[in-house]
Coordinates of C-alpha atoms and ligand atoms in Angstrom, one line a residue:
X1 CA 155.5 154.2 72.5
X2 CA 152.3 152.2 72.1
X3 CA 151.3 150.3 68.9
X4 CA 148.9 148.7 67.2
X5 CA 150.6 145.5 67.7
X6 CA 150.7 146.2 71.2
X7 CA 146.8 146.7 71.3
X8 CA 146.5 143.4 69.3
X9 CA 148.7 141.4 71.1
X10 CA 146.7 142.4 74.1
X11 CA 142.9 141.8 72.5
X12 CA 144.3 138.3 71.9
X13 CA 145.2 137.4 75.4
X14 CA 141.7 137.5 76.6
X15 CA 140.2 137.3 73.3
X16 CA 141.8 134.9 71.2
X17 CA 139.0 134.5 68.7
X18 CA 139.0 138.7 67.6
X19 CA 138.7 139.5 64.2
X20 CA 142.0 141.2 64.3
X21 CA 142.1 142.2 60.6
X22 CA 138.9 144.6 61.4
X23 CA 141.1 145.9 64.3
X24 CA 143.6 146.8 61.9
X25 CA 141.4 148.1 59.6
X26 CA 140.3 150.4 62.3
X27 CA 143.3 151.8 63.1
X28 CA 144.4 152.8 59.6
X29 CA 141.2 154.8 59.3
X30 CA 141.6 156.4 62.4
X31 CA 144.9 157.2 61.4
X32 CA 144.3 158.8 58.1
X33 CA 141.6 160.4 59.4
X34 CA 143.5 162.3 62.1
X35 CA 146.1 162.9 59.6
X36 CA 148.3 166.0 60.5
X37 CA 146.3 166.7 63.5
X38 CA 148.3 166.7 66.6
X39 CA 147.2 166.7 70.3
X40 CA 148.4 170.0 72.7
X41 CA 151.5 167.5 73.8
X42 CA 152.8 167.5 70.4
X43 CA 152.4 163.9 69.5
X44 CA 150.4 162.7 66.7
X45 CA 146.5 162.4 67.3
X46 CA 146.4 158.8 66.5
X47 CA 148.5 158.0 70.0
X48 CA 145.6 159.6 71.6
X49 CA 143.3 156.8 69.9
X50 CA 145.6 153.9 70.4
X51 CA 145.5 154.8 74.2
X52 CA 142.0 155.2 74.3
X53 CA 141.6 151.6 72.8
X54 CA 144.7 150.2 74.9
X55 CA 142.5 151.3 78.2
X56 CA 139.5 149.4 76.8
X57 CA 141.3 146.2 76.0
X58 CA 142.8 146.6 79.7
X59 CA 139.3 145.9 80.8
X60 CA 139.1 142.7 78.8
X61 CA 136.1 144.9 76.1
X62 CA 134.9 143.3 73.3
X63 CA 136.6 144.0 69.8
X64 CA 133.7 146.2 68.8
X65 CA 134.0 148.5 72.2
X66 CA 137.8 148.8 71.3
X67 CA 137.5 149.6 67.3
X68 CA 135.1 152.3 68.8
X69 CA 137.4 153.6 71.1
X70 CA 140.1 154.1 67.8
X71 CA 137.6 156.0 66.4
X72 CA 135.7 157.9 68.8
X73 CA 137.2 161.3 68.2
X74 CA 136.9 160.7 64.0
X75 CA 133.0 162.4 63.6
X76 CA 133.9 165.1 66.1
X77 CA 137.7 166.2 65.8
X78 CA 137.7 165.7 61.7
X79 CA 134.3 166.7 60.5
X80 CA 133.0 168.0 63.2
X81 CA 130.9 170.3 60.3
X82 CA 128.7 167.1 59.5
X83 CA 129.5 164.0 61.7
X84 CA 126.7 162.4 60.1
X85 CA 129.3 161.8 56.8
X86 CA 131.6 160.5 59.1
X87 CA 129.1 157.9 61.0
X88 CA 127.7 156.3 57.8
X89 CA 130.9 155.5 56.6
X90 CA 132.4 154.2 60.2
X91 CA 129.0 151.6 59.8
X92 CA 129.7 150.8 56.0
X93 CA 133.2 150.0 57.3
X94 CA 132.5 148.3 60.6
X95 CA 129.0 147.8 61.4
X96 CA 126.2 149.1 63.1
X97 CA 127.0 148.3 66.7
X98 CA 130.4 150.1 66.5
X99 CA 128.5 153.3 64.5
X100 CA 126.2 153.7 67.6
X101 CA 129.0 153.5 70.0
X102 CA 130.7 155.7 68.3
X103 CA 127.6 158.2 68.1
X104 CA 127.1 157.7 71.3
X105 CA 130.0 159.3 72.7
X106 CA 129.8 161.7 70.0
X107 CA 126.8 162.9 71.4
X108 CA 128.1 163.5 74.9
X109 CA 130.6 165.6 72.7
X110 CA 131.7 169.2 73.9
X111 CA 129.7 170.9 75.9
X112 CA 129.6 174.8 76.3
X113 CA 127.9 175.9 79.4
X114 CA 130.3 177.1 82.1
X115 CA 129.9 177.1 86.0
X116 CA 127.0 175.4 87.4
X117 CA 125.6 175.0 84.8
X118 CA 128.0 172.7 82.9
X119 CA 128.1 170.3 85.8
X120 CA 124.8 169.7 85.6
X121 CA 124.3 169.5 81.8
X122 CA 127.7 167.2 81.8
X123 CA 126.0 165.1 84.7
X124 CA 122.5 164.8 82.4
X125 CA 124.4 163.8 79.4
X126 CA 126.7 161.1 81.0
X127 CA 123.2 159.4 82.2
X128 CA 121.4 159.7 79.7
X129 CA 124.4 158.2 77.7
X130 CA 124.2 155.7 80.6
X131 CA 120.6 154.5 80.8
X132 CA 120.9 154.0 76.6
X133 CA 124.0 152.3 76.6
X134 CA 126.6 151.6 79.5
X135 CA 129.4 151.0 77.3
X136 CA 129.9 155.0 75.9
X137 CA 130.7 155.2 79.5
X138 CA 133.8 153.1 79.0
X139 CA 134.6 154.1 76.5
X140 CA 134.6 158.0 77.9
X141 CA 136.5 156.7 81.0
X142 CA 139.2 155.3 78.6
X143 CA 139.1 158.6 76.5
X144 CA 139.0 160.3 80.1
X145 CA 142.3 158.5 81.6
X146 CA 144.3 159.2 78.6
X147 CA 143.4 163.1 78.8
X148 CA 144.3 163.2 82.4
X149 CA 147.4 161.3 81.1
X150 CA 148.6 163.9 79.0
X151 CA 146.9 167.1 80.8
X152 CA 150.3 168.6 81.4
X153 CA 149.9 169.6 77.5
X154 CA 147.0 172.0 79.0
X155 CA 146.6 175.5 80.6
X156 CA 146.7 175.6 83.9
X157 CA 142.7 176.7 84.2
X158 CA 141.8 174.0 82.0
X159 CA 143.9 171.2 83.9
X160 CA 141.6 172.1 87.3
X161 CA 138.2 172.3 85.7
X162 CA 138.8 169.0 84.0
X163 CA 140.5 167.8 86.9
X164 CA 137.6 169.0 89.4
X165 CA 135.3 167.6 86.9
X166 CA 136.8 164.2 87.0
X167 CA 136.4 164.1 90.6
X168 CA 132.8 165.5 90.9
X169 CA 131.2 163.2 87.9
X170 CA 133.6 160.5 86.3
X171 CA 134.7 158.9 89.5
X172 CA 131.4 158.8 91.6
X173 CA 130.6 157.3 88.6
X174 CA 132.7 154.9 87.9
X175 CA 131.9 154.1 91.3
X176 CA 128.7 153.4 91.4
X177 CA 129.6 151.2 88.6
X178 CA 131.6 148.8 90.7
X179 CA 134.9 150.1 88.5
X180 CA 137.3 150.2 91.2
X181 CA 140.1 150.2 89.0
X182 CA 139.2 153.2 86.6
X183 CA 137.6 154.6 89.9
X184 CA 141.0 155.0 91.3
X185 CA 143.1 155.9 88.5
X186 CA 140.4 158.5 87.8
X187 CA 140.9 160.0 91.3
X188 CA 144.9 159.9 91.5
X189 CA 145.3 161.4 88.2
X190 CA 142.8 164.3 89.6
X191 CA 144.2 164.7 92.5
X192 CA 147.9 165.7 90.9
X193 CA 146.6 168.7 89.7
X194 CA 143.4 169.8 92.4
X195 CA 146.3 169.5 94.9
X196 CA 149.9 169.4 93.7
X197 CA 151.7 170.2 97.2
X198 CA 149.9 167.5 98.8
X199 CA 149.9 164.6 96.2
X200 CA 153.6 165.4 96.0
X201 CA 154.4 165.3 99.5
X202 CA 152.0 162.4 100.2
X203 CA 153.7 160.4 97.2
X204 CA 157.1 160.9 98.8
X205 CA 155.9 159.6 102.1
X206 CA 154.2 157.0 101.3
X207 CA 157.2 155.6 98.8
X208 CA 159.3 155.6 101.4
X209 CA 156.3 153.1 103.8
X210 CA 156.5 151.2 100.9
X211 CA 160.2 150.5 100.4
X212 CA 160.3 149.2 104.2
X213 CA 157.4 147.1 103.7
X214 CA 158.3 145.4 100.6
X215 CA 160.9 143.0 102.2
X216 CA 158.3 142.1 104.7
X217 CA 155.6 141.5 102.1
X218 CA 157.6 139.0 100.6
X219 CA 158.6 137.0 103.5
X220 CA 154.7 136.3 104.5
X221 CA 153.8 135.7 100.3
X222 CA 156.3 133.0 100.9
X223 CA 155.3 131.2 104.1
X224 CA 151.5 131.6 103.3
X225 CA 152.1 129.9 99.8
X226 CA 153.9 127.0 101.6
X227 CA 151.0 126.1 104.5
X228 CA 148.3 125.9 101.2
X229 CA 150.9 124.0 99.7
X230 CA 151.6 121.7 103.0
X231 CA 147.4 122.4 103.6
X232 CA 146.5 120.4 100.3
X233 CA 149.0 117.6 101.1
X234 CA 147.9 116.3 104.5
X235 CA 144.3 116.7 103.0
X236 CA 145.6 114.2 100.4
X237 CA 147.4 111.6 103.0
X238 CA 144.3 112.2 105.5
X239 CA 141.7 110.9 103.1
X240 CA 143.1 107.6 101.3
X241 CA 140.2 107.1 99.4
X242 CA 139.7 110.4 97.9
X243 CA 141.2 111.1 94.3
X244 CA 144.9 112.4 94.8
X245 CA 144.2 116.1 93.7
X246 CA 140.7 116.6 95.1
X247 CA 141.6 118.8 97.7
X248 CA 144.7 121.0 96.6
X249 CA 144.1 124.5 96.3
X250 CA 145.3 126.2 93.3
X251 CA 146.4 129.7 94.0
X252 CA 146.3 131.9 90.7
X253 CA 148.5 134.7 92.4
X254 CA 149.7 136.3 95.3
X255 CA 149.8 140.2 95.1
X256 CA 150.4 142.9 96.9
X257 CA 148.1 145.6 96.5
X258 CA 149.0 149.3 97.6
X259 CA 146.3 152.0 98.3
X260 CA 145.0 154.8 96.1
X261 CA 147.0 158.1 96.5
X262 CA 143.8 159.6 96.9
X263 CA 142.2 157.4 99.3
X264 CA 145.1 157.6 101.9
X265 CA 144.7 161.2 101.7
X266 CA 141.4 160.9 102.5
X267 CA 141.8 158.5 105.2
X268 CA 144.3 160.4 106.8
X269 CA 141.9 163.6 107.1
X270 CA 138.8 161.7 108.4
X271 CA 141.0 159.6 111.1
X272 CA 142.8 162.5 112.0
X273 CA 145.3 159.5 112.3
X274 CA 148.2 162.1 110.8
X275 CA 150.4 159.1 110.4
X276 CA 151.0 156.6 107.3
X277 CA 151.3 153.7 110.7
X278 CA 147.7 153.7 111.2
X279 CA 146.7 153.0 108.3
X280 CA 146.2 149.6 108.3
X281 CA 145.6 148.3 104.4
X282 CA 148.2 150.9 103.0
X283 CA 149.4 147.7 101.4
X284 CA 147.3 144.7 101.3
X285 CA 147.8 141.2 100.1
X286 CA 145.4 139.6 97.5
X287 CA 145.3 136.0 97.3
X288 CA 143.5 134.8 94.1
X289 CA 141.4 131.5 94.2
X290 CA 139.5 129.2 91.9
X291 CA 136.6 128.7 94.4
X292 CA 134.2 130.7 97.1
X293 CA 135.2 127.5 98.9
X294 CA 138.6 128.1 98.7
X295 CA 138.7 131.7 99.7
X296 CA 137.3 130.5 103.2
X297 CA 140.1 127.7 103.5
X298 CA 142.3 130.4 102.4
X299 CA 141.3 132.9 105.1
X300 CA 141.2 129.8 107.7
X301 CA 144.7 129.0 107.1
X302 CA 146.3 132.6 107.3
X303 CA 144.2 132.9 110.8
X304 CA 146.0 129.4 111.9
X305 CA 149.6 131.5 110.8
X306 CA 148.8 134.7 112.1
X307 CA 146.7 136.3 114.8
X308 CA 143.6 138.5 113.2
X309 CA 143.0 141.6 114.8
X310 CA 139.7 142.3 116.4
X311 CA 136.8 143.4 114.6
X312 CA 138.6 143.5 110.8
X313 CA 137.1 140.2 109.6
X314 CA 135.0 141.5 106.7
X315 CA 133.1 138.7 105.1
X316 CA 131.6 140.4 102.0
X317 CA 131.1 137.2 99.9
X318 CA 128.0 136.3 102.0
X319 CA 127.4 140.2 102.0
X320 CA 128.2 142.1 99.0
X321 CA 129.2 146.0 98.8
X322 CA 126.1 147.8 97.7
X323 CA 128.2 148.5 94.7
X324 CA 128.9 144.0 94.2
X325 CA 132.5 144.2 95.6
X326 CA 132.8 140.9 96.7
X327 CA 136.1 139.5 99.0
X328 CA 137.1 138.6 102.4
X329 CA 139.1 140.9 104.3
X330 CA 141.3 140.3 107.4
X331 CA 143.8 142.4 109.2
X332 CA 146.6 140.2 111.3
X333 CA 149.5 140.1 113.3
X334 CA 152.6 139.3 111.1
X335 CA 155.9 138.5 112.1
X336 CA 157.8 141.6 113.0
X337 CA 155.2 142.8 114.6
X338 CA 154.1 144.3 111.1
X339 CA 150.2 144.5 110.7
X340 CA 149.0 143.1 107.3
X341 CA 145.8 142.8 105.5
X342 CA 145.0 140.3 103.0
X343 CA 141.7 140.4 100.8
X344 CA 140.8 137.1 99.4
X345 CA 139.1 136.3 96.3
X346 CA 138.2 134.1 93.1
X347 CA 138.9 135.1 89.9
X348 CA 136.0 136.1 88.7
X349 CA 135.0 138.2 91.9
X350 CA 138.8 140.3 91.2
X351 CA 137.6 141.2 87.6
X352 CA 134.4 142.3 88.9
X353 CA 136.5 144.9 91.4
X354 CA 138.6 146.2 89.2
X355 CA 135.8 146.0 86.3
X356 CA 132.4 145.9 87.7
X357 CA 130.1 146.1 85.2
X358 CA 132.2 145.8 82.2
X359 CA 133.6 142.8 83.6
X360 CA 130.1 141.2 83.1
X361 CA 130.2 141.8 80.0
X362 CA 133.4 139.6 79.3
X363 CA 131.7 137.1 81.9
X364 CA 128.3 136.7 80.0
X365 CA 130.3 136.6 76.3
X366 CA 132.0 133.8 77.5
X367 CA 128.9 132.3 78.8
X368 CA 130.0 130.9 81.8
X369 CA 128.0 133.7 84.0
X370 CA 124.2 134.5 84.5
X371 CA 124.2 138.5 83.3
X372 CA 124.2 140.7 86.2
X373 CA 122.3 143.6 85.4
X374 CA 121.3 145.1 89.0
X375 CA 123.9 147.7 89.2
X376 CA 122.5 149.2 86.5
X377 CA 119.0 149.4 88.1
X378 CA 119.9 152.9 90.0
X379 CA 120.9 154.1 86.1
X380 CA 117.3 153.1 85.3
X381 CA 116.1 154.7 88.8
X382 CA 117.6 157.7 87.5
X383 CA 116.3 158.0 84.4
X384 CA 112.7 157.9 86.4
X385 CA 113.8 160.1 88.9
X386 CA 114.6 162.7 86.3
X387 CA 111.1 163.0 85.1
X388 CA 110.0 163.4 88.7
X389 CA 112.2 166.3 89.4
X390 CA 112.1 168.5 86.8
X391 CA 113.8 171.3 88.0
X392 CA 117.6 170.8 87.3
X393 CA 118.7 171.7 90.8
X394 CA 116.4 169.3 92.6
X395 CA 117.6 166.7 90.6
X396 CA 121.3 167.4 91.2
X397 CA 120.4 167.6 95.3
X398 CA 118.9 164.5 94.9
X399 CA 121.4 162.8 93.0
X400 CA 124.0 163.9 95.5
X401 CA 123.3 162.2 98.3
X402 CA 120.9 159.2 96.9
X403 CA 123.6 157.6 94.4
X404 CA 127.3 159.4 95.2
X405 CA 126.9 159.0 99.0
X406 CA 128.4 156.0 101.1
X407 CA 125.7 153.5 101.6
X408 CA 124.7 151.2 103.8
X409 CA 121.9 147.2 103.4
X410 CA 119.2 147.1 105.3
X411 CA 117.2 143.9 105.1
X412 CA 113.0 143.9 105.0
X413 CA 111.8 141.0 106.8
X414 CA 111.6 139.2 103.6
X415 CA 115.4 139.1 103.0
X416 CA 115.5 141.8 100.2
X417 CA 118.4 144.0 100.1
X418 CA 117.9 148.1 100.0
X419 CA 120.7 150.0 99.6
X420 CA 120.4 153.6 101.0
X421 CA 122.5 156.4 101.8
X422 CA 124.5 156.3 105.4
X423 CA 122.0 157.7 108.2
X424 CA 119.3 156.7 106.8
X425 CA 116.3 156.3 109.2
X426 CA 113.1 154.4 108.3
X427 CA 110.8 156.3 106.4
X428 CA 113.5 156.7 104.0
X429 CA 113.2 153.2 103.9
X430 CA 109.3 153.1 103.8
X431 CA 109.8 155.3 100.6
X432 CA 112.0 154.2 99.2
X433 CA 110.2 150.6 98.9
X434 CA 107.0 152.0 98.2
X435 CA 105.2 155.9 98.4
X436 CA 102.2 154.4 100.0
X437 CA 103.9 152.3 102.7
X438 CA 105.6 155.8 103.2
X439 CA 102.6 157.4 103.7
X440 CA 101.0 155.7 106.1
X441 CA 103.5 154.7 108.0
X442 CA 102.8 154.6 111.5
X443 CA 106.0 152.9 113.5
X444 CA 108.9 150.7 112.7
X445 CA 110.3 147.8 114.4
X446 CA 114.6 147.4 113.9
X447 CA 115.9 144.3 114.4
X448 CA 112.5 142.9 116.0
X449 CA 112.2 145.8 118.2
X450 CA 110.4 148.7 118.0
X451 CA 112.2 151.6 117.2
X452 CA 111.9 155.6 117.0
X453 CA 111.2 156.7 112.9
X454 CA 114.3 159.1 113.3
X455 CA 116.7 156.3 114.3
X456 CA 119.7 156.0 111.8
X457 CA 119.7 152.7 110.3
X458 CA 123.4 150.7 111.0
X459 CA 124.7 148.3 107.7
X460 CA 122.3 144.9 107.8
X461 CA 119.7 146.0 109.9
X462 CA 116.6 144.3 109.1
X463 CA 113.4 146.9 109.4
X464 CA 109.6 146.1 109.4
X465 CA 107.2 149.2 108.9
X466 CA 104.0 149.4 110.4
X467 CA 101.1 150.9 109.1
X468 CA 97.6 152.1 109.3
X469 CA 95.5 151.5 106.7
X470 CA 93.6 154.8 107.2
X471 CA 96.2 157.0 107.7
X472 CA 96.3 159.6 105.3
X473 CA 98.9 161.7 105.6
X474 CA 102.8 161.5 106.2
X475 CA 104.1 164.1 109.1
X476 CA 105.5 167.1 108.3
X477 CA 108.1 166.6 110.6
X478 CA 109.7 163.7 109.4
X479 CA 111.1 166.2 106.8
X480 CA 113.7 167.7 109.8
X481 CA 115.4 164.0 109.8
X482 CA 114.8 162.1 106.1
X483 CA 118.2 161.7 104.2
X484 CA 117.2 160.7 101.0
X485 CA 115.6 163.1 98.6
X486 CA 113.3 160.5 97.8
X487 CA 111.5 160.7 100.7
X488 CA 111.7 164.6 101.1
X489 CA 110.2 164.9 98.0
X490 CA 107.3 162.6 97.9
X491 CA 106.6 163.7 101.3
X492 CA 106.5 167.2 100.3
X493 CA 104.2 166.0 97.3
X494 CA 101.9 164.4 99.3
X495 CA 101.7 167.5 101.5
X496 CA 101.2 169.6 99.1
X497 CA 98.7 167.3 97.3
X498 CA 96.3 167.4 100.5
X499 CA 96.4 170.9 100.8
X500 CA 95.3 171.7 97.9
X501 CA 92.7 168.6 98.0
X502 CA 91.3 170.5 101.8
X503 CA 90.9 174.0 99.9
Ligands
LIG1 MN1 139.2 161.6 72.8

């Protein structure tokens, strides 16, 4: 069972200056104030609260993010007649940045639409929570993954809906947040109750891959960790004149990594591949490094070892995921015969994919980072988007495939990065940069060649509209082939718009 020291003893680790008397502090007035209260599962509330905080240390959060999390449920579970009470005391107590966390989730609160229309008022609520704050988000994923945790303790209609809802909103989310981590224990904890026969069967199958691999695994962690070793050491002899250490390679760790429940199964249904063998990165080795310079020495050596397999070199240092995953991947030939993939990284880069956002925020505390605040530009895209569309179901189309589809870079001749939704084509591209190159957009060159405006854009092409400065009007029939709703809509405006102007 989890305690408060446990929590402490945890803050400290990462954190080593917390006030940990406040943290304290926190947790007794959570704890009286859930007094008597227990959760479905029997236990008492306050384990519900401890866990909650316990997620939020696990993503290295700041004291006041975690003393929050303790007592997110106070206003709303014990005086949920006037929360206000509750608030003004929780900032007398602890100050005003944990009171408007604290509000902040407490105004995402219960909501009691059902159908379609709770999805979308839960989806509105989550960004608006989003655009004012990021961090009520972490703190409703840590509340979330707890729940999920303990959703046994539920009827069986309520487990789906929150488990479909976890699927539909929390995850994409998380997502889109570069949150790998919670991304995936948001999914696997879904997927045990969406569907049971499968995750069980899966499970079992996939324990048993593992249990053959494992010996394997630690045979090639072994004889990788001696060639850096042996690497650094002829570096040393070769170069007499350089400093003794300059060139050895300090590996953090060596880890193997095994794949999401959830993404096998989905792997296995899009590949029709039917078999766990195919699978290439079912379990993957991460390799942790000080330096970007090191990750490429890294990856050098374990190609000198092993043979790569074609076309599985991912270098997505020097290109990012849209989403700021950042690693290099290779698939090789071990010995055996056994196919292996190892993802190399820094530090810094493997908080960032298990964290994403909230790992900047530990980054720029500690000062040693410039703050990163792009992947929250599609939250403040969203925000404007909402005004544009105000019909609820427009904005829920649009949202669909714009932000929780897969996406692909494409380059303008400048260099800047777009990131769109797969099968894009140009004029989503046009609009998406600007209406007005949109509009008058006349032809498109891809890659330095001129190209049809249906074409679907492939990951880092580099596209150049052309225009004519007295067109007018976009055609209605680049509506059959636009992917983004972006485009469809201001297309549709400006149609519209001209119609009415001719009348
Ligand atoms: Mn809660």
């Amino acid at each position: 069972m989890l305690t408060i020291d446990d929590l402490i003893q945890k803050i400290k680790f990462y954190s080593p200056g917390a006030d940990t008397d406040l943290i304290r502090l926190a947790y007794d007035y959570a704890k009286k104030a859930h007094e008597g209260q227990k959760r479905l599962s029997g236990e008492p509330y306050i384990n519900h609260c401890l866990a909650t905080a316990m997620n939020l240390a696990e993503m290295k959060l700041n004291q006041n993010i975690v003393i929050a999390g303790l007592l997110h449920d106070v206003p709303e579970e014990t005086m949920p007649d006037n929360p206000e009470v509750a608030l003004k005391e929780i900032k007398h107590n602890f100050g005003e940045e944990v009171s408007t966390l604290v509000y902040g989730i407490t105004k995402l609160g219960k909501i009691k639409y059902r159908g379609m229309e709770r999805y979308l008022e839960n989806l509105r609520k989550m960004f608006i929570a989003m655009a004012e704050d990021v961090r009520v988000i972490f703190i409703k994923f840590a509340d979330r993954i707890h729940n999920l945790e303990t959703l046994d303790a539920q009827p069986p209609a309520k487990q789906k809906r929150i488990a479909l809802e976890t699927m539909e909103i929390y995850a994409p989310i998380a997502n889109r947040l570069g949150m790998g981590e919670i991304k995936g224990k948001l999914e696997d904890l879904s997927f045990k109750y969406l569907y049971p026969k499968d995750y069980e069967e899966l499970k079992t199958d996939v324990s048993k891959k593992y249990k053959l691999k494992g010996e394997c695994l630690k045979k090639i962690r072994l004889k990788l960790l001696k060639a850096v070793a042996g690497f650094s050491v002829e570096q040393n002899n070769a170069s007499e004149s350089k400093t003794k250490n300059a060139e050895r390679i300090k590996i953090y760790s060596i880890h193997g990594r095994t794949k999401r429940l959830w993404s096998i199964f989905n792997k296995l249904k899009t590949k029709n591949a039917e078999d766990l063998s195919r699978i290439y990165d079912l379990v993957a080795l991460r390799v942790i490094v000080n330096t970007v310079a090191e990750c490429y020495t890294v990856l050098g050596i374990i190609h000198q070892i092993w043979k790569p397999l074609k076309g599985r070199i991912k270098d997505y240092i020097a290109q990012p995921k849209p989403n700021g995953y950042q690693s290099l991947h290779t698939t090789v030939f071990c010995d055996d015969g056994e196919i292996v993939e190892f993802q190399i990284r820094t530090k810094k880069m493997h908080d960032e994919a298990e964290y994403g956002v909230a790992a900047h925020w530990y980054y720029d505390e500690k000062g040693s980072v410039a703050p990163a605040n792009n992947e929250l530009k599609w939250v403040k895209e969203l925000t404007k988007w909402k005004k544009e569309f105000e019909e609820n179901q427009k904005f829920l189309e649009t949202l669909k495939i714009d932000v929780f589809q897969n996406r692909i870079f494409i380059f303008t001749p400048k260099g800047d990065v777009i990131d769109l939704p797969e099968n894009s084509t140009p004029i989503d591209f046009a609009y998406t940069l600007h209406t007005d190159l949109g509009d008058k957009c006349t032809g498109a060159k891809v890659n330095d060649k001129i190209a049809r405006l249906d074409t679907k854009l492939q990951n880092g092409d580099v596209v150049e509209i052309i225009t004519d400065r007295n067109k007018k009007n976009p055609s209605s029939d680049w509506l059959r082939f636009v992917k983004t709703g972006t485009a469809k809509n201001k297309i549709k405006n400006r149609l519209q718009k001209t119609k009415k102007e001719s009348i």
